[in-house]
Amino acid sequence: MWRKFLLVAIFATLIFSISPSCKISYSFTGANLSPEVKTFSVYYFPNRARLVNPTLSQSLTEQLREKLQRQTSLNEMSENGDIEFEGQITGYEFRPMAVQKDDLSSQTRLTITIKVKYTNHKVPEDDFETNFTAYEDFDSSLPISSVEDELTTAIIEKLTEDIFNATIANW
């Protein structure tokens, strides 16, 4: 009996010592970055859309910074972080969605599109540049001014989640 136990213990020790470079990492925040990455920088996202919401650039930039601060242990730098986020808002538009009788729209969609350039100075293979788009629908009978702030907040939340998943969580 002891012989079997000793044999299993020796076998297990050999298995786990053969490959010391293997490691399992867990994160409760969803972050999945190289341990070499210690800092991040988020640059201002200017609004280059045809229709401009005056608070959108600042809101998007701040929300992304806050998400990275909350969900990672990275330190923020104003520039030259180990990972960098930059880009621009390229689309901000309202479109009728659900057309009913008499050619009237019952639903309108607010869509925001942003172009993001992600640079990882520690793992350059992870670099990319892509567009992210998110939207929210609302009842067309409501005035845009009464729902715009709430809609943009919800869309920015979706966009920052998508950016986080594509970069930090590596999904």
mmCIF file of C-alpha atoms in Angstrom:
data_model
loop_
_atom_site.group_PDB
_atom_site.id
_atom_site.type_symbol
_atom_site.label_atom_id
_atom_site.label_comp_id
_atom_site.label_asym_id
_atom_site.label_seq_id
_atom_site.Cartn_x
_atom_site.Cartn_y
_atom_site.Cartn_z
ATOM 1 C CA MET A 1 0.000 0.000 0.000
ATOM 2 C CA TRP A 2 2.769 2.434 0.953
ATOM 3 C CA ARG A 3 4.656 1.413 -2.120
ATOM 4 C CA LYS A 4 1.762 2.425 -4.388
ATOM 5 C CA PHE A 5 1.376 5.725 -2.569
ATOM 6 C CA LEU A 6 5.096 6.458 -2.878
ATOM 7 C CA LEU A 7 5.043 5.520 -6.571
ATOM 8 C CA VAL A 8 2.063 7.840 -7.251
ATOM 9 C CA ALA A 9 3.726 10.676 -5.282
ATOM 10 C CA ILE A 10 6.980 10.317 -7.238
ATOM 11 C CA PHE A 11 5.086 10.144 -10.536
ATOM 12 C CA ALA A 12 3.059 13.273 -9.689
ATOM 13 C CA THR A 13 6.207 15.152 -8.659
ATOM 14 C CA LEU A 14 7.880 14.257 -11.942
ATOM 15 C CA ILE A 15 4.873 15.287 -14.007
ATOM 16 C CA PHE A 16 4.579 18.696 -12.336
ATOM 17 C CA SER A 17 8.321 19.383 -12.332
ATOM 18 C CA ILE A 18 8.894 18.474 -15.983
ATOM 19 C CA SER A 19 7.083 21.559 -17.265
ATOM 20 C CA PRO A 20 7.795 24.448 -14.899
ATOM 21 C CA SER A 21 6.763 27.010 -17.500
ATOM 22 C CA CYS A 22 3.151 25.861 -17.397
ATOM 23 C CA LYS A 23 1.015 27.930 -15.146
ATOM 24 C CA ILE A 24 -2.632 28.460 -14.567
ATOM 25 C CA SER A 25 -3.834 31.948 -13.784
ATOM 26 C CA TYR A 26 -7.228 32.909 -12.491
ATOM 27 C CA SER A 27 -8.819 36.317 -12.421
ATOM 28 C CA PHE A 28 -12.099 37.326 -10.856
ATOM 29 C CA THR A 29 -12.241 40.465 -13.018
ATOM 30 C CA GLY A 30 -11.811 38.790 -16.392
ATOM 31 C CA ALA A 31 -8.370 40.289 -16.990
ATOM 32 C CA ASN A 32 -6.044 38.026 -18.947
ATOM 33 C CA LEU A 33 -2.835 39.979 -19.540
ATOM 34 C CA SER A 34 0.841 39.140 -19.591
ATOM 35 C CA PRO A 35 2.408 39.627 -16.138
ATOM 36 C CA GLU A 36 4.851 42.044 -17.806
ATOM 37 C CA VAL A 37 2.039 44.554 -18.416
ATOM 38 C CA LYS A 38 1.907 46.962 -15.477
ATOM 39 C CA THR A 39 0.514 50.228 -16.890
ATOM 40 C CA PHE A 40 -2.087 51.550 -19.318
ATOM 41 C CA SER A 41 -2.793 54.800 -21.144
ATOM 42 C CA VAL A 42 -6.120 55.915 -22.565
ATOM 43 C CA TYR A 43 -5.898 58.830 -24.974
ATOM 44 C CA TYR A 44 -8.783 61.197 -25.661
ATOM 45 C CA PHE A 45 -11.253 59.869 -28.277
ATOM 46 C CA PRO A 46 -12.154 62.867 -30.490
ATOM 47 C CA ASN A 47 -15.587 62.946 -32.108
ATOM 48 C CA ARG A 48 -15.281 62.760 -35.905
ATOM 49 C CA ALA A 49 -18.909 61.746 -36.533
ATOM 50 C CA ARG A 50 -21.136 63.867 -38.778
ATOM 51 C CA LEU A 51 -23.605 64.373 -35.920
ATOM 52 C CA VAL A 52 -21.770 65.450 -32.756
ATOM 53 C CA ASN A 53 -22.861 64.925 -29.181
ATOM 54 C CA PRO A 54 -20.742 67.464 -27.245
ATOM 55 C CA THR A 55 -20.221 65.248 -24.169
ATOM 56 C CA LEU A 56 -19.644 61.925 -25.936
ATOM 57 C CA SER A 57 -15.843 62.105 -26.348
ATOM 58 C CA GLN A 58 -15.210 62.949 -22.711
ATOM 59 C CA SER A 59 -17.731 60.386 -21.451
ATOM 60 C CA LEU A 60 -16.318 57.554 -23.550
ATOM 61 C CA THR A 61 -12.714 58.323 -22.637
ATOM 62 C CA GLU A 62 -13.483 58.550 -18.904
ATOM 63 C CA GLN A 63 -15.653 55.423 -18.864
ATOM 64 C CA LEU A 64 -12.873 53.371 -20.481
ATOM 65 C CA ARG A 65 -10.321 54.692 -17.966
ATOM 66 C CA GLU A 66 -12.624 53.901 -15.056
ATOM 67 C CA LYS A 67 -13.314 50.380 -16.311
ATOM 68 C CA LEU A 68 -9.597 49.636 -16.598
ATOM 69 C CA GLN A 69 -8.961 51.048 -13.109
ATOM 70 C CA ARG A 70 -11.835 49.049 -11.591
ATOM 71 C CA GLN A 71 -11.237 45.733 -13.299
ATOM 72 C CA THR A 72 -7.454 45.503 -13.499
ATOM 73 C CA SER A 73 -4.537 46.089 -11.161
ATOM 74 C CA LEU A 74 -2.774 48.188 -13.803
ATOM 75 C CA ASN A 75 -1.557 51.691 -13.039
ATOM 76 C CA GLU A 76 -2.719 54.510 -15.281
ATOM 77 C CA MET A 77 -0.192 56.717 -17.044
ATOM 78 C CA SER A 78 -1.093 59.818 -19.014
ATOM 79 C CA GLU A 79 1.004 58.476 -21.924
ATOM 80 C CA ASN A 80 3.370 55.662 -22.915
ATOM 81 C CA GLY A 81 1.704 52.925 -20.873
ATOM 82 C CA ASP A 82 2.551 49.270 -21.473
ATOM 83 C CA ILE A 83 -0.821 49.071 -23.225
ATOM 84 C CA GLU A 84 -2.397 52.029 -25.003
ATOM 85 C CA PHE A 85 -5.913 52.790 -26.186
ATOM 86 C CA GLU A 86 -6.527 55.486 -28.772
ATOM 87 C CA GLY A 87 -9.048 56.168 -31.469
ATOM 88 C CA GLN A 88 -11.983 58.284 -32.475
ATOM 89 C CA ILE A 89 -15.750 58.342 -32.585
ATOM 90 C CA THR A 90 -16.661 57.788 -36.231
ATOM 91 C CA GLY A 91 -20.432 57.407 -36.104
ATOM 92 C CA TYR A 92 -23.337 58.846 -34.114
ATOM 93 C CA GLU A 93 -26.683 58.449 -35.804
ATOM 94 C CA PHE A 94 -30.410 58.084 -35.287
ATOM 95 C CA ARG A 95 -32.335 55.798 -37.666
ATOM 96 C CA PRO A 96 -35.953 54.710 -37.843
ATOM 97 C CA MET A 97 -36.196 50.966 -37.226
ATOM 98 C CA ALA A 98 -39.718 49.603 -36.927
ATOM 99 C CA VAL A 99 -41.886 51.134 -39.615
ATOM 100 C CA GLN A 100 -45.592 50.679 -39.069
ATOM 101 C CA LYS A 101 -48.634 51.627 -41.143
ATOM 102 C CA ASP A 102 -48.685 55.090 -42.706
ATOM 103 C CA ASP A 103 -44.871 54.869 -43.046
ATOM 104 C CA LEU A 104 -44.346 56.064 -39.480
ATOM 105 C CA SER A 105 -41.559 54.668 -37.343
ATOM 106 C CA SER A 106 -42.464 53.213 -33.969
ATOM 107 C CA GLN A 107 -38.842 52.634 -32.947
ATOM 108 C CA THR A 108 -35.683 54.658 -33.490
ATOM 109 C CA ARG A 109 -32.150 53.385 -33.038
ATOM 110 C CA LEU A 110 -29.200 55.402 -31.769
ATOM 111 C CA THR A 111 -25.964 53.837 -33.020
ATOM 112 C CA ILE A 112 -22.452 54.838 -31.964
ATOM 113 C CA THR A 113 -19.360 53.579 -33.792
ATOM 114 C CA ILE A 114 -15.802 54.053 -32.581
ATOM 115 C CA LYS A 115 -12.476 53.176 -34.134
ATOM 116 C CA VAL A 116 -9.993 51.819 -31.578
ATOM 117 C CA LYS A 117 -6.267 51.291 -31.911
ATOM 118 C CA TYR A 118 -4.931 48.988 -29.196
ATOM 119 C CA THR A 119 -1.170 48.810 -28.702
ATOM 120 C CA ASN A 120 0.480 46.314 -26.352
ATOM 121 C CA HIS A 121 4.157 47.246 -26.044
ATOM 122 C CA LYS A 122 4.949 44.057 -24.089
ATOM 123 C CA VAL A 123 3.140 41.630 -26.431
ATOM 124 C CA PRO A 124 3.061 43.305 -29.876
ATOM 125 C CA GLU A 125 1.213 40.327 -31.421
ATOM 126 C CA ASP A 126 -1.877 41.523 -29.528
ATOM 127 C CA ASP A 127 -1.964 44.928 -31.288
ATOM 128 C CA PHE A 128 -4.985 45.691 -33.444
ATOM 129 C CA GLU A 129 -7.083 48.449 -34.933
ATOM 130 C CA THR A 130 -10.806 47.861 -35.371
ATOM 131 C CA ASN A 131 -14.280 49.393 -35.153
ATOM 132 C CA PHE A 132 -16.742 48.792 -32.336
ATOM 133 C CA THR A 133 -20.436 49.542 -32.716
ATOM 134 C CA ALA A 134 -23.275 49.494 -30.206
ATOM 135 C CA TYR A 135 -26.845 50.746 -30.269
ATOM 136 C CA GLU A 136 -30.018 51.258 -28.253
ATOM 137 C CA ASP A 137 -33.590 51.461 -29.518
ATOM 138 C CA PHE A 138 -36.254 53.781 -28.149
ATOM 139 C CA ASP A 139 -39.873 54.664 -28.797
ATOM 140 C CA SER A 140 -40.107 57.156 -31.663
ATOM 141 C CA SER A 141 -42.849 59.092 -29.903
ATOM 142 C CA LEU A 142 -40.297 60.261 -27.307
ATOM 143 C CA PRO A 143 -38.300 63.402 -28.018
ATOM 144 C CA ILE A 144 -34.620 62.641 -28.621
ATOM 145 C CA SER A 145 -33.569 65.223 -26.045
ATOM 146 C CA SER A 146 -35.424 63.320 -23.303
ATOM 147 C CA VAL A 147 -33.692 59.971 -23.946
ATOM 148 C CA GLU A 148 -30.323 60.866 -25.474
ATOM 149 C CA ASP A 149 -28.293 61.023 -22.240
ATOM 150 C CA GLU A 150 -29.652 57.699 -20.978
ATOM 151 C CA LEU A 151 -29.099 56.028 -24.347
ATOM 152 C CA THR A 152 -25.521 57.267 -24.759
ATOM 153 C CA THR A 153 -24.668 56.118 -21.227
ATOM 154 C CA ALA A 154 -25.970 52.610 -21.984
ATOM 155 C CA ILE A 155 -24.170 52.483 -25.346
ATOM 156 C CA ILE A 156 -20.878 53.683 -23.866
ATOM 157 C CA GLU A 157 -21.154 50.936 -21.255
ATOM 158 C CA LYS A 158 -21.589 48.341 -24.022
ATOM 159 C CA LEU A 159 -18.680 49.762 -26.024
ATOM 160 C CA THR A 160 -16.273 49.810 -23.073
ATOM 161 C CA GLU A 161 -17.261 46.238 -22.223
ATOM 162 C CA ASP A 162 -16.580 45.181 -25.819
ATOM 163 C CA ILE A 163 -13.197 46.953 -25.818
ATOM 164 C CA PHE A 164 -12.282 45.377 -22.474
ATOM 165 C CA ASN A 165 -13.253 41.903 -23.724
ATOM 166 C CA ALA A 166 -11.284 42.303 -26.957
ATOM 167 C CA THR A 167 -8.137 43.574 -25.254
ATOM 168 C CA ILE A 168 -7.785 42.754 -21.567
ATOM 169 C CA ALA A 169 -10.015 39.673 -21.331
ATOM 170 C CA ASN A 170 -8.694 38.549 -24.735
ATOM 171 C CA TRP A 171 -12.043 37.083 -25.899
#
